[in-house]
mmCIF file of C-alpha atoms in Angstrom:
data_model
loop_
_atom_site.group_PDB
_atom_site.id
_atom_site.type_symbol
_atom_site.label_atom_id
_atom_site.label_comp_id
_atom_site.label_asym_id
_atom_site.label_seq_id
_atom_site.Cartn_x
_atom_site.Cartn_y
_atom_site.Cartn_z
ATOM 1 C CA UNK A 893 27.576 -0.789 -18.034
ATOM 2 C CA UNK A 894 26.687 -1.998 -14.586
ATOM 3 C CA UNK A 895 25.969 0.331 -11.689
ATOM 4 C CA UNK A 896 29.451 -0.079 -10.188
ATOM 5 C CA UNK A 897 30.982 0.948 -13.479
ATOM 6 C CA UNK A 898 28.660 3.968 -13.636
ATOM 7 C CA UNK A 899 29.794 4.982 -10.164
ATOM 8 C CA UNK A 900 33.463 4.441 -11.017
ATOM 9 C CA UNK A 901 33.280 6.555 -14.159
ATOM 10 C CA UNK A 902 31.014 9.239 -12.725
ATOM 11 C CA UNK A 903 33.485 12.109 -13.268
ATOM 12 C CA UNK A 904 33.581 11.265 -16.963
ATOM 13 C CA UNK A 905 29.889 10.444 -17.339
ATOM 14 C CA UNK A 906 28.371 13.356 -15.413
ATOM 15 C CA UNK A 907 28.955 15.809 -18.274
ATOM 16 C CA UNK A 908 27.094 13.496 -20.619
ATOM 17 C CA UNK A 909 24.282 13.155 -18.077
ATOM 18 C CA UNK A 910 24.011 16.954 -17.968
ATOM 19 C CA UNK A 911 23.779 17.031 -21.788
ATOM 20 C CA UNK A 912 21.064 14.369 -21.831
ATOM 21 C CA UNK A 913 18.999 15.765 -18.942
ATOM 22 C CA UNK A 914 19.630 19.502 -19.096
ATOM 23 C CA UNK A 915 17.137 20.309 -16.353
ATOM 24 C CA UNK A 916 19.450 18.690 -13.819
ATOM 25 C CA UNK A 917 21.505 21.272 -11.948
ATOM 26 C CA UNK A 918 25.152 20.895 -11.017
ATOM 27 C CA UNK A 919 24.004 20.338 -7.425
ATOM 28 C CA UNK A 920 21.672 17.557 -8.594
ATOM 29 C CA UNK A 921 24.508 15.872 -10.446
ATOM 30 C CA UNK A 922 26.885 16.210 -7.497
ATOM 31 C CA UNK A 923 24.230 14.736 -5.214
ATOM 32 C CA UNK A 924 23.822 11.724 -7.538
ATOM 33 C CA UNK A 925 27.494 10.833 -7.281
ATOM 34 C CA UNK A 926 27.166 7.940 -9.722
ATOM 35 C CA UNK A 927 24.373 6.197 -7.823
ATOM 36 C CA UNK A 928 21.733 4.782 -10.170
ATOM 37 C CA UNK A 929 18.838 5.200 -7.723
ATOM 38 C CA UNK A 930 19.826 8.792 -6.996
ATOM 39 C CA UNK A 931 19.959 9.571 -10.719
ATOM 40 C CA UNK A 932 16.527 8.044 -11.198
ATOM 41 C CA UNK A 933 15.140 10.173 -8.371
ATOM 42 C CA UNK A 934 16.638 13.428 -9.629
ATOM 43 C CA UNK A 935 15.371 12.857 -13.185
ATOM 44 C CA UNK A 936 11.966 11.895 -11.835
ATOM 45 C CA UNK A 937 11.791 15.053 -9.730
ATOM 46 C CA UNK A 938 13.081 17.512 -12.369
ATOM 47 C CA UNK A 939 11.023 16.132 -15.245
ATOM 48 C CA UNK A 940 7.864 15.179 -13.362
ATOM 49 C CA UNK A 941 7.846 11.620 -14.648
ATOM 50 C CA UNK A 942 7.324 8.264 -12.970
ATOM 51 C CA UNK A 943 10.155 6.192 -11.586
ATOM 52 C CA UNK A 944 9.582 3.621 -14.323
ATOM 53 C CA UNK A 945 9.865 6.285 -17.037
ATOM 54 C CA UNK A 946 13.084 7.638 -15.533
ATOM 55 C CA UNK A 947 14.576 4.153 -15.275
ATOM 56 C CA UNK A 948 13.644 3.441 -18.897
ATOM 57 C CA UNK A 949 15.220 6.697 -20.074
ATOM 58 C CA UNK A 950 18.441 5.892 -18.248
ATOM 59 C CA UNK A 951 18.540 2.311 -19.552
ATOM 60 C CA UNK A 952 17.938 3.531 -23.115
ATOM 61 C CA UNK A 953 20.589 6.237 -22.779
ATOM 62 C CA UNK A 954 23.121 3.816 -21.308
ATOM 63 C CA UNK A 955 22.503 1.349 -24.142
ATOM 64 C CA UNK A 956 23.028 3.966 -26.842
ATOM 65 C CA UNK A 957 25.923 5.778 -25.191
ATOM 66 C CA UNK A 958 27.672 2.748 -23.650
ATOM 67 C CA UNK A 959 27.607 4.384 -20.234
#
């Protein structure tokens, strides 16, 4: 799924994001609004990982979940 598709399906996907990254708050998820870079930043901040690690986690999750 490309980034535009992620943004377009955000209302559907955000529940799955919350399941995958449970440390993200509802405010974090609302702030992301389907933007890939925002999601990377929120995961990076909440989990204390590097940007590269967060990007890898998202890519892996999107591959497995088709989001």
